[in-house]
Coordinates of C-alpha atoms and ligand atoms in Angstrom, one line a residue:
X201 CA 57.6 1.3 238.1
X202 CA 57.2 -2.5 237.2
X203 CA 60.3 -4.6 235.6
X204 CA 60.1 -7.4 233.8
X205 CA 63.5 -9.3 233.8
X206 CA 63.3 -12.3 231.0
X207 CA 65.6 -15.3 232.0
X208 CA 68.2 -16.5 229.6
X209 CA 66.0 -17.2 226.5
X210 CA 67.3 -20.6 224.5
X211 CA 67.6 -20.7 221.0
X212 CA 64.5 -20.9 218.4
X213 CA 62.0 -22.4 221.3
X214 CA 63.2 -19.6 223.4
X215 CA 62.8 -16.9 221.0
X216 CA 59.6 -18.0 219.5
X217 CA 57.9 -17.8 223.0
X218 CA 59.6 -14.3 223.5
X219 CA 58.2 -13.2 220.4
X220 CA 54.7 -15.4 220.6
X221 CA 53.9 -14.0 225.1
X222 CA 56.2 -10.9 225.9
X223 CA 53.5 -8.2 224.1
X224 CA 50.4 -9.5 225.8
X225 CA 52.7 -10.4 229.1
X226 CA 53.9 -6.8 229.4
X227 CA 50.7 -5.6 229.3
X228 CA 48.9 -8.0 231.7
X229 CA 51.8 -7.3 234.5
X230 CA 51.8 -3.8 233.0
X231 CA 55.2 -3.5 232.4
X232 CA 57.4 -0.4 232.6
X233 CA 60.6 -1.6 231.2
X234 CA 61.8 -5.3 230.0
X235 CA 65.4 -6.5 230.7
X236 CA 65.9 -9.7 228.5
X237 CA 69.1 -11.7 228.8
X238 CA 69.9 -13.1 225.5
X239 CA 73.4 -15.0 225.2
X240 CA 72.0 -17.9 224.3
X241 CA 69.4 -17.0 221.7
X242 CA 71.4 -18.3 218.4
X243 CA 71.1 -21.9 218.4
X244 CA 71.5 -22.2 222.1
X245 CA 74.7 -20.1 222.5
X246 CA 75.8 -16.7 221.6
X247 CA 73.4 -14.2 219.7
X248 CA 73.6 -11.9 216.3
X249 CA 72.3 -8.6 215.6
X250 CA 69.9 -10.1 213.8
X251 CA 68.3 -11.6 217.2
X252 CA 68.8 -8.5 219.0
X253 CA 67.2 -6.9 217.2
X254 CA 64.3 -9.5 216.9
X255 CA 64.4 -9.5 220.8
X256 CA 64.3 -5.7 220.7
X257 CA 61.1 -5.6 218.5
X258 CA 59.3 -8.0 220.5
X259 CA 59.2 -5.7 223.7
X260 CA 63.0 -6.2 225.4
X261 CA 64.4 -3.1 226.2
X262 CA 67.3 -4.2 226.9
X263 CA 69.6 -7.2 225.9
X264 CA 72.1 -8.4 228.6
X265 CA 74.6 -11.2 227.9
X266 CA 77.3 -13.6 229.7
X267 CA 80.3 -15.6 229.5
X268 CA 79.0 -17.0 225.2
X269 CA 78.8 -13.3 223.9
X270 CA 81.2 -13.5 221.9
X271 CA 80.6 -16.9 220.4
X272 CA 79.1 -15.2 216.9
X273 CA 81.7 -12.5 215.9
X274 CA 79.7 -10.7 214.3
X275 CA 78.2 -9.2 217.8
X276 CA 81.1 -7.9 218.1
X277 CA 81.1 -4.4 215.9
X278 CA 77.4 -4.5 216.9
X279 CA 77.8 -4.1 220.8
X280 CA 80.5 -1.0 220.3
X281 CA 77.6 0.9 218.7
X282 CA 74.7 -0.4 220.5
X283 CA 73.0 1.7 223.4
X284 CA 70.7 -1.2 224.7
X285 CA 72.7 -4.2 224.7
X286 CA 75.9 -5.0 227.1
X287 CA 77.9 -7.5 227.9
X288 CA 79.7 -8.5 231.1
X289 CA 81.4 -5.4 232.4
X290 CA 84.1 -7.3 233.7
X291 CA 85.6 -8.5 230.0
X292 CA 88.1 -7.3 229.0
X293 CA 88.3 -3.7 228.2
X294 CA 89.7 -3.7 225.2
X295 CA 87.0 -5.7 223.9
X296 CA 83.8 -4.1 222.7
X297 CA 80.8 -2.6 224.3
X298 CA 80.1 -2.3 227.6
X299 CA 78.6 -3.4 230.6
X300 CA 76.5 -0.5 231.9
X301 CA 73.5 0.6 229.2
X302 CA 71.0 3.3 230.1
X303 CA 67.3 2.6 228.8
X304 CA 64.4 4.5 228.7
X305 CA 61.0 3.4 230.7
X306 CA 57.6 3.6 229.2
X307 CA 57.5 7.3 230.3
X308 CA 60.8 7.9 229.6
X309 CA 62.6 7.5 232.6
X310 CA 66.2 6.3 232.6
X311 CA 66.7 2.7 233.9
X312 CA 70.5 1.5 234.1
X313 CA 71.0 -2.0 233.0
X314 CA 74.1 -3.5 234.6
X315 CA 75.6 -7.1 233.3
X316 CA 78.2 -8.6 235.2
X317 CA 79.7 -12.1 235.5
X318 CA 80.4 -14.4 238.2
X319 CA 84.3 -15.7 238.7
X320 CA 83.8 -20.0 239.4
X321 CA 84.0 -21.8 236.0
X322 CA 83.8 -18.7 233.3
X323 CA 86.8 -17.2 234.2
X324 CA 86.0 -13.3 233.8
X325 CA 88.8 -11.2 232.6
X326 CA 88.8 -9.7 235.9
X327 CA 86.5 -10.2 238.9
X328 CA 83.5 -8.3 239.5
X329 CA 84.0 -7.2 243.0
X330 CA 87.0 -5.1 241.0
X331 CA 84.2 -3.0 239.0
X332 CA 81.1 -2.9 240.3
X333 CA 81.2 -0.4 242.5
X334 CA 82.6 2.4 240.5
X335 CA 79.9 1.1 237.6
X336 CA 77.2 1.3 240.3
X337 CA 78.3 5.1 241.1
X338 CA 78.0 5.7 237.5
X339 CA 74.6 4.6 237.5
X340 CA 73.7 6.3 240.1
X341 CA 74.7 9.4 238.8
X342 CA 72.0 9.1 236.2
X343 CA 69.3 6.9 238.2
X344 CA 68.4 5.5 241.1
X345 CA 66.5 2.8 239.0
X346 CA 69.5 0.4 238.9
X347 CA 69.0 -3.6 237.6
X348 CA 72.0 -5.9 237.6
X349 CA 72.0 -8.9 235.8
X350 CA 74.9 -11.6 237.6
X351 CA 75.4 -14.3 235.4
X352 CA 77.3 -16.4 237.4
X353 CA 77.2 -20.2 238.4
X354 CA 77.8 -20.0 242.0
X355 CA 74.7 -18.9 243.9
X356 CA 77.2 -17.7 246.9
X357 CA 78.8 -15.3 244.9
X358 CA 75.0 -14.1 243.4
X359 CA 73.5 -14.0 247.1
X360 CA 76.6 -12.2 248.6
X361 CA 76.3 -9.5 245.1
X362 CA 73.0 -9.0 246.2
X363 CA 73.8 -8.3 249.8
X364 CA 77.0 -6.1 248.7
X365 CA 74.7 -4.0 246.8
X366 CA 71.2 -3.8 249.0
X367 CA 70.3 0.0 249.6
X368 CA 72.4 1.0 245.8
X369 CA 70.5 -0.9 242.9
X370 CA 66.6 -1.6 242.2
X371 CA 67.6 -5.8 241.8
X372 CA 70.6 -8.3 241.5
X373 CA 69.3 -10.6 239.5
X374 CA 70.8 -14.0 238.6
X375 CA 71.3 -15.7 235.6
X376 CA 73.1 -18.5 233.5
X377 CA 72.2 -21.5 235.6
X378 CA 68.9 -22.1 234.0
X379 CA 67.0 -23.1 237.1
X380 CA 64.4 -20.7 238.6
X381 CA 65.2 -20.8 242.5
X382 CA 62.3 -19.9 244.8
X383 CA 64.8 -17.4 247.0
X384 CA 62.6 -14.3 245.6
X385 CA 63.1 -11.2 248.1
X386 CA 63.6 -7.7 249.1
X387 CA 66.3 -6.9 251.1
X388 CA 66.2 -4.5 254.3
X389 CA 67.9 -1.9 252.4
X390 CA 65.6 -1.6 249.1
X391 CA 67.3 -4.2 246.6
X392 CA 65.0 -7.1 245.5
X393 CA 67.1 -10.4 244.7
X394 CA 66.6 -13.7 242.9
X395 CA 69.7 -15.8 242.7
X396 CA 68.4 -17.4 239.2
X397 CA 65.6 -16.0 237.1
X398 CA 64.9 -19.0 235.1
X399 CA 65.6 -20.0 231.5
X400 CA 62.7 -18.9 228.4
X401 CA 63.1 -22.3 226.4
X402 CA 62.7 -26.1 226.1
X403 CA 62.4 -27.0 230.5
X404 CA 62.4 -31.1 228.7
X405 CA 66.5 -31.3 228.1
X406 CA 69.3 -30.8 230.4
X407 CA 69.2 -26.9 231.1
X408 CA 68.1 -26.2 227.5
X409 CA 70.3 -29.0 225.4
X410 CA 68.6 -32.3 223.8
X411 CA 68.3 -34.9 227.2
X412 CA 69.9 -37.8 225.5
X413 CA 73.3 -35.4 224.3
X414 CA 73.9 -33.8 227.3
X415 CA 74.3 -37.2 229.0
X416 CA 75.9 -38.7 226.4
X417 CA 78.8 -36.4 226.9
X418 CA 78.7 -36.3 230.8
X419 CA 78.7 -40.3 230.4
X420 CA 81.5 -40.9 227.9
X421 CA 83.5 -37.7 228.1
X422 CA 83.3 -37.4 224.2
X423 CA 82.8 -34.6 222.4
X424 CA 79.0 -34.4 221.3
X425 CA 77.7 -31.8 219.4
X426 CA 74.7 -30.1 221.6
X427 CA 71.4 -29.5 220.2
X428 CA 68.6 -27.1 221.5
X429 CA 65.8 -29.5 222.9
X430 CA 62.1 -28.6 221.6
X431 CA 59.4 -29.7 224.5
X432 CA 58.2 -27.9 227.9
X433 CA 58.6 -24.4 227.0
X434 CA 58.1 -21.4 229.1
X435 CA 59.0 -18.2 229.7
X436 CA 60.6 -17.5 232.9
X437 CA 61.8 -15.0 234.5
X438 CA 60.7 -12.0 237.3
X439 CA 58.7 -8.7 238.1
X440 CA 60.5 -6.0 240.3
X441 CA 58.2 -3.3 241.5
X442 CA 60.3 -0.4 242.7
X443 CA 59.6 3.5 243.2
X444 CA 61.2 5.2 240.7
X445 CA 62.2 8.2 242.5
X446 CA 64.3 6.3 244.8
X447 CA 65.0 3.2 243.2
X448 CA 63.7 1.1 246.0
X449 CA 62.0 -2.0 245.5
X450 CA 58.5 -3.0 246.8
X451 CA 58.2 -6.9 245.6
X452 CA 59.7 -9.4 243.6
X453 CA 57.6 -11.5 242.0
X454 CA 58.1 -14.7 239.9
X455 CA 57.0 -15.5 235.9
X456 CA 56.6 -18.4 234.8
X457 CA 54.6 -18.8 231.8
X458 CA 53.9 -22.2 228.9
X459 CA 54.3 -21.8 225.3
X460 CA 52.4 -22.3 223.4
X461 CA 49.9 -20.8 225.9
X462 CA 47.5 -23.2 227.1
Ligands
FE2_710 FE1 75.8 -18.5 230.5

Protein backbone atom coordinates (compact mmCIF):
# COMPACT_ATOMS: atom_id res chain seq x y z
CA UNK A 1 0.00 0.00 0.00
CA UNK A 2 1.44 3.47 -1.06
CA UNK A 3 0.62 6.80 1.12
CA UNK A 4 0.80 10.01 0.03
CA UNK A 5 1.01 12.48 3.12
CA UNK A 6 0.52 16.28 1.68
CA UNK A 7 2.42 18.88 3.92
CA UNK A 8 0.51 21.77 5.48
CA UNK A 9 -1.11 23.26 2.30
CA UNK A 10 -1.08 27.38 2.53
CA UNK A 11 -3.89 29.36 1.61
CA UNK A 12 -5.15 29.94 -2.12
CA UNK A 13 -1.46 29.15 -3.70
CA UNK A 14 -1.57 26.03 -1.58
CA UNK A 15 -4.84 24.96 -2.45
CA UNK A 16 -4.75 25.82 -6.11
CA UNK A 17 -1.67 23.41 -6.53
CA UNK A 18 -3.58 20.67 -4.46
CA UNK A 19 -6.35 21.01 -6.73
CA UNK A 20 -4.12 21.84 -10.10
CA UNK A 21 -1.12 18.24 -9.21
CA UNK A 22 -2.77 15.83 -6.57
CA UNK A 23 -5.02 13.78 -9.40
CA UNK A 24 -2.27 13.26 -11.86
CA UNK A 25 0.32 12.96 -8.75
CA UNK A 26 -1.67 10.10 -7.17
CA UNK A 27 -1.66 8.31 -10.10
CA UNK A 28 2.01 8.68 -11.16
CA UNK A 29 3.17 7.42 -7.43
CA UNK A 30 0.01 5.28 -7.71
CA UNK A 31 -1.36 6.22 -4.60
CA UNK A 32 -3.46 4.11 -2.22
CA UNK A 33 -4.65 6.63 0.15
CA UNK A 34 -3.80 10.58 0.56
CA UNK A 35 -3.49 12.15 4.05
CA UNK A 36 -3.56 16.02 3.58
CA UNK A 37 -2.95 18.33 6.53
CA UNK A 38 -5.05 21.39 6.04
CA UNK A 39 -5.02 24.02 9.05
CA UNK A 40 -3.83 26.46 7.13
CA UNK A 41 -5.82 26.42 3.92
CA UNK A 42 -8.20 29.55 4.64
CA UNK A 43 -6.17 32.48 3.99
CA UNK A 44 -3.12 31.02 5.59
CA UNK A 45 -4.66 29.89 8.94
CA UNK A 46 -7.48 27.80 9.92
CA UNK A 47 -9.90 26.10 7.24
CA UNK A 48 -13.87 25.89 6.53
CA UNK A 49 -16.02 23.22 5.39
CA UNK A 50 -16.05 24.70 2.36
CA UNK A 51 -12.18 23.85 1.86
CA UNK A 52 -12.54 20.53 3.24
CA UNK A 53 -14.50 19.63 1.30
CA UNK A 54 -12.60 21.25 -1.83
CA UNK A 55 -9.54 19.30 -0.36
CA UNK A 56 -11.65 16.14 -0.20
CA UNK A 57 -12.78 16.36 -3.95
CA UNK A 58 -9.36 16.94 -5.11
CA UNK A 59 -8.07 13.41 -3.94
CA UNK A 60 -7.30 13.92 0.16
CA UNK A 61 -8.74 11.32 1.92
CA UNK A 62 -8.17 12.64 4.85
CA UNK A 63 -7.86 16.18 6.38
CA UNK A 64 -5.59 16.51 9.57
CA UNK A 65 -5.24 19.81 11.40
CA UNK A 66 -3.11 21.61 14.28
CA UNK A 67 -2.85 24.09 16.83
CA UNK A 68 -5.18 27.06 14.11
CA UNK A 69 -8.24 24.59 13.84
CA UNK A 70 -10.32 26.44 15.40
CA UNK A 71 -9.44 29.79 14.05
CA UNK A 72 -12.94 29.71 11.63
CA UNK A 73 -15.83 28.65 13.91
CA UNK A 74 -17.57 27.43 11.66
CA UNK A 75 -15.27 24.03 11.64
CA UNK A 76 -16.44 23.58 14.51
CA UNK A 77 -20.10 21.75 14.09
CA UNK A 78 -18.37 20.42 10.96
CA UNK A 79 -15.53 18.27 12.70
CA UNK A 80 -18.28 16.63 15.31
CA UNK A 81 -19.99 15.14 12.25
CA UNK A 82 -17.13 14.57 9.98
CA UNK A 83 -15.61 10.93 9.54
CA UNK A 84 -12.46 12.08 7.58
CA UNK A 85 -11.19 15.10 9.14
CA UNK A 86 -9.55 15.38 12.89
CA UNK A 87 -8.04 17.54 14.87
CA UNK A 88 -5.33 17.29 17.48
CA UNK A 89 -6.44 14.51 19.78
CA UNK A 90 -4.92 16.04 22.58
CA UNK A 91 -7.59 19.29 22.61
CA UNK A 92 -9.59 19.47 24.78
CA UNK A 93 -12.27 16.95 25.06
CA UNK A 94 -15.06 18.76 25.29
CA UNK A 95 -14.37 20.40 22.21
CA UNK A 96 -15.49 18.87 18.94
CA UNK A 97 -14.30 16.03 16.79
CA UNK A 98 -11.67 13.96 17.26
CA UNK A 99 -8.27 12.96 16.72
CA UNK A 100 -8.38 9.45 15.41
CA UNK A 101 -10.48 9.06 11.85
CA UNK A 102 -10.64 5.78 10.03
CA UNK A 103 -10.50 6.04 6.08
CA UNK A 104 -10.89 3.72 3.47
CA UNK A 105 -7.97 2.82 0.89
CA UNK A 106 -8.38 2.56 -2.81
CA UNK A 107 -9.52 -1.08 -2.19
CA UNK A 108 -11.22 -0.42 0.72
CA UNK A 109 -8.97 -1.13 3.33
CA UNK A 110 -9.13 0.80 6.64
CA UNK A 111 -6.27 3.28 7.23
CA UNK A 112 -6.31 5.11 10.78
CA UNK A 113 -5.39 8.69 10.52
CA UNK A 114 -3.95 9.97 13.86
CA UNK A 115 -3.40 14.01 14.44
CA UNK A 116 -1.63 14.93 17.48
CA UNK A 117 0.12 18.07 18.65
CA UNK A 118 3.42 18.80 20.00
CA UNK A 119 3.66 20.69 23.72
CA UNK A 120 6.70 23.74 23.01
CA UNK A 121 4.94 26.98 21.91
CA UNK A 122 1.10 25.69 21.09
CA UNK A 123 0.32 24.78 24.41
CA UNK A 124 -1.98 21.46 23.84
CA UNK A 125 -4.73 21.04 26.27
CA UNK A 126 -2.98 18.18 27.55
CA UNK A 127 0.33 16.51 26.28
CA UNK A 128 0.38 13.89 23.86
CA UNK A 129 2.46 11.38 25.63
CA UNK A 130 -1.01 11.44 27.95
CA UNK A 131 -3.10 9.91 24.78
CA UNK A 132 -1.39 8.37 22.33
CA UNK A 133 -1.02 5.29 23.44
CA UNK A 134 -4.50 4.31 24.26
CA UNK A 135 -5.47 6.12 20.68
CA UNK A 136 -2.84 3.92 19.06
CA UNK A 137 -4.56 0.65 20.73
CA UNK A 138 -7.61 1.90 19.30
CA UNK A 139 -6.27 1.98 15.97
CA UNK A 140 -4.94 -0.97 16.20
CA UNK A 141 -7.85 -2.70 16.93
CA UNK A 142 -9.20 -1.82 13.56
CA UNK A 143 -5.74 -1.69 11.47
CA UNK A 144 -2.45 -2.24 11.41
CA UNK A 145 -2.23 0.59 8.73
CA UNK A 146 -1.62 3.36 11.26
CA UNK A 147 -0.38 7.21 10.00
CA UNK A 148 0.24 9.96 12.68
CA UNK A 149 0.44 13.28 11.76
CA UNK A 150 2.70 15.37 14.87
CA UNK A 151 2.28 18.80 14.35
CA UNK A 152 4.58 20.14 16.64
CA UNK A 153 7.57 22.70 16.52
CA UNK A 154 10.22 20.93 18.32
CA UNK A 155 11.82 18.22 16.08
CA UNK A 156 12.96 16.40 19.51
CA UNK A 157 9.64 15.79 20.61
CA UNK A 158 8.70 14.61 16.67
CA UNK A 159 11.97 12.28 16.55
CA UNK A 160 11.45 10.82 20.11
CA UNK A 161 7.16 10.29 18.88
CA UNK A 162 8.59 8.50 16.13
CA UNK A 163 10.89 6.25 18.18
CA UNK A 164 8.11 5.86 20.99
CA UNK A 165 5.90 4.47 18.44
CA UNK A 166 8.38 2.25 15.90
CA UNK A 167 6.98 -1.41 15.62
CA UNK A 168 2.89 0.23 16.40
CA UNK A 169 2.11 2.76 13.48
CA UNK A 170 2.81 2.67 9.53
CA UNK A 171 4.58 6.63 9.90
CA UNK A 172 4.99 9.59 12.44
CA UNK A 173 4.99 12.17 10.30
CA UNK A 174 5.75 15.80 11.15
CA UNK A 175 4.21 18.84 10.46
CA UNK A 176 3.68 22.68 11.15
CA UNK A 177 7.18 23.94 10.71
CA UNK A 178 7.04 24.34 7.08
CA UNK A 179 10.44 23.19 6.25
CA UNK A 180 10.91 19.76 4.52
CA UNK A 181 13.96 18.10 6.58
CA UNK A 182 15.91 15.46 4.69
CA UNK A 183 15.75 12.97 7.94
CA UNK A 184 13.42 10.52 5.77
CA UNK A 185 13.60 6.81 7.28
CA UNK A 186 12.38 3.50 8.47
CA UNK A 187 12.93 2.61 11.68
CA UNK A 188 14.12 -1.04 12.87
CA UNK A 189 10.84 -1.84 14.10
CA UNK A 190 8.55 -0.99 10.80
CA UNK A 191 7.56 2.90 11.40
CA UNK A 192 8.79 5.19 8.55
CA UNK A 193 9.49 8.93 10.03
CA UNK A 194 10.02 12.42 8.66
CA UNK A 195 10.29 14.98 11.27
CA UNK A 196 8.64 17.80 8.78
CA UNK A 197 6.88 16.86 5.53
CA UNK A 198 7.14 20.23 3.98
CA UNK A 199 4.55 22.97 3.32
CA UNK A 200 2.15 22.92 -0.34
CA UNK A 201 2.38 26.82 -0.86
CA UNK A 202 4.33 29.98 -1.74
CA UNK A 203 8.36 28.53 -0.61
CA UNK A 204 9.17 32.79 -1.57
CA UNK A 205 7.88 34.27 2.07
CA UNK A 206 8.82 33.46 5.50
CA UNK A 207 7.28 29.87 5.96
CA UNK A 208 4.17 30.77 3.80
CA UNK A 209 3.62 34.72 4.88
CA UNK A 210 4.50 37.78 2.48
CA UNK A 211 8.75 38.18 3.10
CA UNK A 212 8.64 41.84 3.77
CA UNK A 213 5.51 41.33 6.77
CA UNK A 214 6.98 38.67 8.50
CA UNK A 215 10.03 40.70 9.09
CA UNK A 216 8.43 43.69 9.63
CA UNK A 217 6.84 42.27 12.76
CA UNK A 218 10.00 40.21 13.98
CA UNK A 219 11.86 43.76 13.46
CA UNK A 220 9.50 46.18 15.19
CA UNK A 221 7.50 43.98 17.43
CA UNK A 222 4.25 45.57 16.03
CA UNK A 223 1.37 44.08 15.15
CA UNK A 224 1.22 43.48 11.24
CA UNK A 225 -1.38 41.85 9.63
CA UNK A 226 0.13 38.60 7.73
CA UNK A 227 -0.56 37.92 4.19
CA UNK A 228 -0.16 34.65 2.23
CA UNK A 229 2.87 35.21 -0.18
CA UNK A 230 2.17 34.14 -4.01
CA UNK A 231 5.77 32.91 -5.70
CA UNK A 232 7.78 29.43 -5.46
CA UNK A 233 4.97 27.13 -5.10
CA UNK A 234 5.16 23.49 -4.60
CA UNK A 235 3.70 20.68 -3.30
CA UNK A 236 5.51 18.99 -0.63
CA UNK A 237 5.09 16.41 1.22
CA UNK A 238 5.96 12.23 1.35
CA UNK A 239 5.24 8.58 0.08
CA UNK A 240 5.07 5.69 2.70
CA UNK A 241 5.15 2.30 1.18
CA UNK A 242 3.96 -0.14 3.81
CA UNK A 243 2.44 -3.81 3.72
CA UNK A 244 -0.92 -3.58 4.53
CA UNK A 245 -1.37 -6.69 6.29
CA UNK A 246 1.04 -5.78 8.93
CA UNK A 247 1.33 -2.24 8.76
CA UNK A 248 5.00 -2.22 8.28
CA UNK A 249 6.69 0.25 6.27
CA UNK A 250 9.11 -0.46 3.24
CA UNK A 251 10.32 3.24 2.25
CA UNK A 252 9.77 6.70 2.74
CA UNK A 253 10.16 8.75 0.02
CA UNK A 254 10.18 12.52 -0.42
CA UNK A 255 7.65 14.85 -2.89
CA UNK A 256 8.44 17.77 -3.91
CA UNK A 257 6.70 19.08 -6.74
CA UNK A 258 6.37 23.11 -8.71
CA UNK A 259 3.18 24.67 -9.45
CA UNK A 260 2.42 25.52 -11.98
CA UNK A 261 4.22 22.42 -13.36
CA UNK A 262 7.04 23.20 -15.40
FE1 LIG B 1 0.61 24.83 12.70
Amino acid sequence: MRILFVGDVVGRPGRDAVEGLLPALKDRLDIDACVVNGENVANGVGITPRLAERLMAAGADAITLGNHAWRREEIGPYLASSAAVVRPANFQSAAPGRGLAFVEARDGAPVAVLNLLGSLFLDPAHSMWEVVDDLVDEARAVTPVIVVDVHAEATSEKVALASWLDGRVTAVLGTHTHVQTADARVLPGGTAALTDVGMTGPHDSVIGVETKLAIRRMRTGMPVRFETASGGVRLEGAVVTCDPATGRASAIELVRVPWPAT
